[in-house]
Short mmCIF file of C-alpha atoms in Angstrom, two decimals:
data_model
loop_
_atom_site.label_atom_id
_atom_site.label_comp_id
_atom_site.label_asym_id
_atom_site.label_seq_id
_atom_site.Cartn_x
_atom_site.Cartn_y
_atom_site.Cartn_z
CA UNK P 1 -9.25 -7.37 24.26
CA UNK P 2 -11.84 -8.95 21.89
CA UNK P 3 -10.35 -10.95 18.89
CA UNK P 4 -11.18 -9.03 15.27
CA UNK P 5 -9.94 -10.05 11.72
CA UNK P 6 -6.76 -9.67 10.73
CA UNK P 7 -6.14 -5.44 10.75
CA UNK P 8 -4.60 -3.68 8.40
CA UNK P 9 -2.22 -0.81 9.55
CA UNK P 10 -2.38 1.99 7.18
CA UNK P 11 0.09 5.20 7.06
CA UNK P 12 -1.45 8.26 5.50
CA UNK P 13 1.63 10.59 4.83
CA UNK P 14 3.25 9.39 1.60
CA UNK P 15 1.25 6.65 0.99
CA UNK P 16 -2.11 8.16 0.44
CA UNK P 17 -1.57 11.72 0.09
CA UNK P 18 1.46 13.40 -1.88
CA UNK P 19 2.81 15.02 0.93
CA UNK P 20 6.72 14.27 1.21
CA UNK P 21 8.21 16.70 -0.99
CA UNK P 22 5.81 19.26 0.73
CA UNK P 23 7.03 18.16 4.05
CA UNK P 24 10.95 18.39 3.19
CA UNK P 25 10.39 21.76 1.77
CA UNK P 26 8.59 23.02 5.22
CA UNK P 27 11.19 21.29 7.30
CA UNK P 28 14.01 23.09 5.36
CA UNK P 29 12.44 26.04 6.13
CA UNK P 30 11.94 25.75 9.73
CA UNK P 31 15.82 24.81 10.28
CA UNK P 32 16.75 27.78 8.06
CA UNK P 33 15.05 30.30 10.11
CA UNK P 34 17.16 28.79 13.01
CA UNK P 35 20.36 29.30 11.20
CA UNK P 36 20.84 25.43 10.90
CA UNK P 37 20.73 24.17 6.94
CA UNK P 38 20.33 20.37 6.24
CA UNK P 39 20.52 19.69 2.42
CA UNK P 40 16.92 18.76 1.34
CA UNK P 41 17.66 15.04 0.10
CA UNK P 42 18.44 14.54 4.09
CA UNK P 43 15.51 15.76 5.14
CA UNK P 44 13.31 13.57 2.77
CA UNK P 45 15.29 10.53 3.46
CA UNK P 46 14.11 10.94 7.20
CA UNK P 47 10.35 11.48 5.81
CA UNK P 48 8.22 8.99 7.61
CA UNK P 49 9.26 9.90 11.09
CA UNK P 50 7.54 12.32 13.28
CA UNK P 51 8.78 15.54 14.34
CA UNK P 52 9.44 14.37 17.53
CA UNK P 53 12.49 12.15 15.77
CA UNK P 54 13.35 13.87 12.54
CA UNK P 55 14.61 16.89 14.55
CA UNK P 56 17.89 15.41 16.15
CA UNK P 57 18.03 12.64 13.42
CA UNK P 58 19.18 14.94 10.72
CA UNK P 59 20.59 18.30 12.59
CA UNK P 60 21.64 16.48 15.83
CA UNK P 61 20.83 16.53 19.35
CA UNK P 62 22.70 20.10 20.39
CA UNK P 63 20.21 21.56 17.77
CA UNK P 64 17.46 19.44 19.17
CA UNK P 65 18.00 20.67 22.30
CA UNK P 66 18.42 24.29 21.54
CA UNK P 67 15.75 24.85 19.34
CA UNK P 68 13.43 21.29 18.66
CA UNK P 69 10.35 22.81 19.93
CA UNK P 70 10.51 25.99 17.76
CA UNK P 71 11.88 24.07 14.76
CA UNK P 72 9.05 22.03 15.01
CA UNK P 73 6.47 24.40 15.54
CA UNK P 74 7.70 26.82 12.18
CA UNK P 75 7.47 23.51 10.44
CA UNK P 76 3.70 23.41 11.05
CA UNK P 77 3.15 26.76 10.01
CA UNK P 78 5.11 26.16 6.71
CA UNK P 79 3.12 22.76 6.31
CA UNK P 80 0.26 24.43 6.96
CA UNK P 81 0.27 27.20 4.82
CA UNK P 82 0.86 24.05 1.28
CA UNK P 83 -2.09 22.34 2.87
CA UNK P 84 -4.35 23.32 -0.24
CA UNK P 85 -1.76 22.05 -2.87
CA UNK P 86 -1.52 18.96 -1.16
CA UNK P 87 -3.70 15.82 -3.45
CA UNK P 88 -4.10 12.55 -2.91
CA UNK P 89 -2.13 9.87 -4.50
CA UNK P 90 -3.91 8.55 -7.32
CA UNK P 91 -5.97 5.03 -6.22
CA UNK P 92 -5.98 5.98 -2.66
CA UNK P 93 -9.61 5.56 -1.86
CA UNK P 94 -9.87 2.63 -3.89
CA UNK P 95 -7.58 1.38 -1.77
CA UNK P 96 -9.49 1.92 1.36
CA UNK P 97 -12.45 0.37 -0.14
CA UNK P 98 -10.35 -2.78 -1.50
CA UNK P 99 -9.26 -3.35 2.13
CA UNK P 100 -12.55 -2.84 3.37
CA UNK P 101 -13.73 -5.67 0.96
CA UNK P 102 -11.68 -7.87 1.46
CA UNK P 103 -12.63 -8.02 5.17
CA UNK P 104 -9.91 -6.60 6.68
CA UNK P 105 -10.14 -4.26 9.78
CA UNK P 106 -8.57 -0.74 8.51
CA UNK P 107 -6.93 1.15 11.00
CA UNK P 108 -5.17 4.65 9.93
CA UNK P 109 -1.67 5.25 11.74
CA UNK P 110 0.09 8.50 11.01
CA UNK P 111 3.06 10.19 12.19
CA UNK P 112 1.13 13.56 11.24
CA UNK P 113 -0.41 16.38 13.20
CA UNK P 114 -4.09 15.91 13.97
CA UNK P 115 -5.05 18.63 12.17
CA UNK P 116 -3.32 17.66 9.07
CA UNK P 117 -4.52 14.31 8.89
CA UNK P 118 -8.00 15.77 9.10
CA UNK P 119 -7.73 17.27 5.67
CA UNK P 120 -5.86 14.20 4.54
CA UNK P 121 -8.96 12.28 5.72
CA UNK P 122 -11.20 14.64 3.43
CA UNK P 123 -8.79 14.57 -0.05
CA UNK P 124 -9.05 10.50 -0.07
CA UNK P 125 -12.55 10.61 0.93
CA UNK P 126 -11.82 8.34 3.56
CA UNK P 127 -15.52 8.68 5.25
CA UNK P 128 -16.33 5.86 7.86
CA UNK P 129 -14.20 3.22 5.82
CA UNK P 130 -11.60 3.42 8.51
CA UNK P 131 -12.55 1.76 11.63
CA UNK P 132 -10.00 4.16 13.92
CA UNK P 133 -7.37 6.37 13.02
CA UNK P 134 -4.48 7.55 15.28
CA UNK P 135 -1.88 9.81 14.91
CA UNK P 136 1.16 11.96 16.39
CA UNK P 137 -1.19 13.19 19.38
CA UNK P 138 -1.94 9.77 20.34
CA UNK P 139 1.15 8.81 21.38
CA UNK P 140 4.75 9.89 22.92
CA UNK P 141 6.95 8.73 20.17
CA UNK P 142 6.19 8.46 16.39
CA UNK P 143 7.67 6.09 13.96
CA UNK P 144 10.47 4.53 13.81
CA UNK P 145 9.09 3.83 17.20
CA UNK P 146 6.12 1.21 17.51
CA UNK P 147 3.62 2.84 19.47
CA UNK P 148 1.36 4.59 16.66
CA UNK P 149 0.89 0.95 15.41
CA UNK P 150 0.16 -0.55 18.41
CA UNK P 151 -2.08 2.02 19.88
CA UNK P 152 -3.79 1.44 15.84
CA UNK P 153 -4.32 -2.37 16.74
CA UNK P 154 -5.68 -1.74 20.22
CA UNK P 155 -7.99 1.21 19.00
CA UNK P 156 -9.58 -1.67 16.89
CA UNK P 157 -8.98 -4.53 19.48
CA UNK P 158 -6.90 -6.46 16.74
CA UNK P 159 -4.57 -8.91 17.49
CA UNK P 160 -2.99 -9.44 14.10
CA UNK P 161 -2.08 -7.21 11.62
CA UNK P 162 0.13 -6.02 8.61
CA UNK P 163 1.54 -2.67 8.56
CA UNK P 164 1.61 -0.58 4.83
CA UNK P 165 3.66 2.26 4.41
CA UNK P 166 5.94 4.43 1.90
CA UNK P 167 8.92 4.13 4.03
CA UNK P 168 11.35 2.66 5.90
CA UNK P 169 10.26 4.21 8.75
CA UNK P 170 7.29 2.55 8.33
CA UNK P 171 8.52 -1.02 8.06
CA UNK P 172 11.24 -0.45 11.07
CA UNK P 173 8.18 0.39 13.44
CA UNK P 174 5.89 -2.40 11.91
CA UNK P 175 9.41 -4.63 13.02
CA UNK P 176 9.47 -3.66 16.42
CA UNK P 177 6.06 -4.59 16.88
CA UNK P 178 6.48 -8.01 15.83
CA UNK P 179 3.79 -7.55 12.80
CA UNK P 180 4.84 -7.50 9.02
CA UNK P 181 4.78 -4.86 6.77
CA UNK P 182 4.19 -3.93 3.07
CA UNK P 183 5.88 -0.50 1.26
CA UNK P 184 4.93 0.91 -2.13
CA UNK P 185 7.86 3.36 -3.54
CA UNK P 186 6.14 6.53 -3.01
CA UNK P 187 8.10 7.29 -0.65
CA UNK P 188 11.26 7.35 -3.05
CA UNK P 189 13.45 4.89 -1.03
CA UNK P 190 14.96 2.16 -2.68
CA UNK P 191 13.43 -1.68 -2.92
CA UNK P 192 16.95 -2.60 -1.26
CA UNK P 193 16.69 -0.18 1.60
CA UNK P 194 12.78 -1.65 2.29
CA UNK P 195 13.27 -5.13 2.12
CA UNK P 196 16.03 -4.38 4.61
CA UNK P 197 14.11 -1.80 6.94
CA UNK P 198 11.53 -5.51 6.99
CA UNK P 199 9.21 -4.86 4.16
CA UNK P 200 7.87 -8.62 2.89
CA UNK P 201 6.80 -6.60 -0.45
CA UNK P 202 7.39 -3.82 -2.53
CA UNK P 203 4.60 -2.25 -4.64
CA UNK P 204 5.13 0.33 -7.52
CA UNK P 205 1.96 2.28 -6.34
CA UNK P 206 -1.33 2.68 -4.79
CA UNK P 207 -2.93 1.21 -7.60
CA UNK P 208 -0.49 -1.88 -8.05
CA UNK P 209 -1.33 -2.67 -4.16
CA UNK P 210 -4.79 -2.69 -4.33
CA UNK P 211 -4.55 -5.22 -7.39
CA UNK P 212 -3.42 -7.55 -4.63
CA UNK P 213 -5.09 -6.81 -1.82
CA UNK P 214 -5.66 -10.22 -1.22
CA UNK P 215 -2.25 -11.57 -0.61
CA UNK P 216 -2.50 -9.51 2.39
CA UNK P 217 -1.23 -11.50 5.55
CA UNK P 218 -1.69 -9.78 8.77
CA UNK P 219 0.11 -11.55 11.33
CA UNK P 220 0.05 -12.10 15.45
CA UNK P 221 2.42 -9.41 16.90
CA UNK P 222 5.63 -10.77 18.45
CA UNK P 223 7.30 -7.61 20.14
#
């Protein structure tokens, strides 16, 4: 694997696009029409996870088992269908090209369907600013679990990086890697709950992290 700068890890999801209220309201959907109801404010607090997880995380295994698969599946339909009101968070290109300036590598790492982060891709007019992106069909297992991140770093041959996301999801996987990570509150969890999920710093917004872009420290990974 061929040595690159320092990469920078980059969730799309909450972070770029305003997607998470979307998302809970699709997911409570998809449970209803299974007869299974989990209160809204569960479901977003498990935002940041891929379907693959959120599933038995907040309905539990029996229901995972008896109806994941088709729980997931009506939850792309109802995602797909709020596609179009989906925007991007304000500052998220500039944020791509602040990256991009200040030499890092930029690698995109979702948790989202391939489809979806297509027309994410479009709304923040991400273009060839992003040397790779990867998402859920890239891997097995989506965040918490590491592997979007390090498939990310070896799409781009990096061996150190920093992770940025809207969750703690985001800064659990980012720990199990062995590389830091960076949250802005977008994501609507707590500066508490990040720093504790690994999260070195907390940023207000989009526009408040590329202000200090710089500071930036992508690391060598340790897991």
């Amino acid at each position: 694997m061929t040595d690159t700068p320092g990469a920078v890890v980059l969730d799309v999801d909450g972070t770029l696009v305003d997607t998470n209220y979307h998302h809970a309201l699709a997911w409570y959907r998809a449970f209803r029409r299974y007869d299974v109801t989990v209160p809204v404010y569960a479901i977003h607090r498990a935002l940041g996870m891929g379907g693959d997880q959120l599933v038995a995380a907040v309905a539990g295994d029996d229901v995972e088992a008896r109806h994941g698969d088709d729980i997931r599946a009506a939850w792309v339909e109802g995602a797909d269908a709020m596609l179009d009101e989906i925007s991007a968070l304000p500052g998220a290109h500039a944020l791509l090209e602040a990256i991009r300036d200040a030499g890092f590598v930029l690698v995109m790492a979702s948790s989202g369907k391939p489809h979806h982060v297509e027309r994410y891709a479009e709304l923040i007019e991400a273009g060839d600013i992003p040397e790779a992106w990867v998402s859920s069909g890239d891997v097995e297992q989506t965040k918490p679990a590491p592997d979007l991140m390090a498939v990310a770093m070896e799409r781009v041959g990096a061996t150190a990086a920093v992770a940025i996301g809207d969750s703690i999801w985001d800064c659990q996987a980012a720990g199990r890697l062995g590389i830091p990570s960076v949250a802005v509150r977008t994501g609507g969890f707590a500066d508490e709950e990040l720093r504790e999920a690994g999260a070195t710093a907390i940023y207000s917004s989009v526009e408040e992290l590329t202000a200090d872009v710089a500071s930036l420290k992508p690391q060598e990974r340790s897991g």
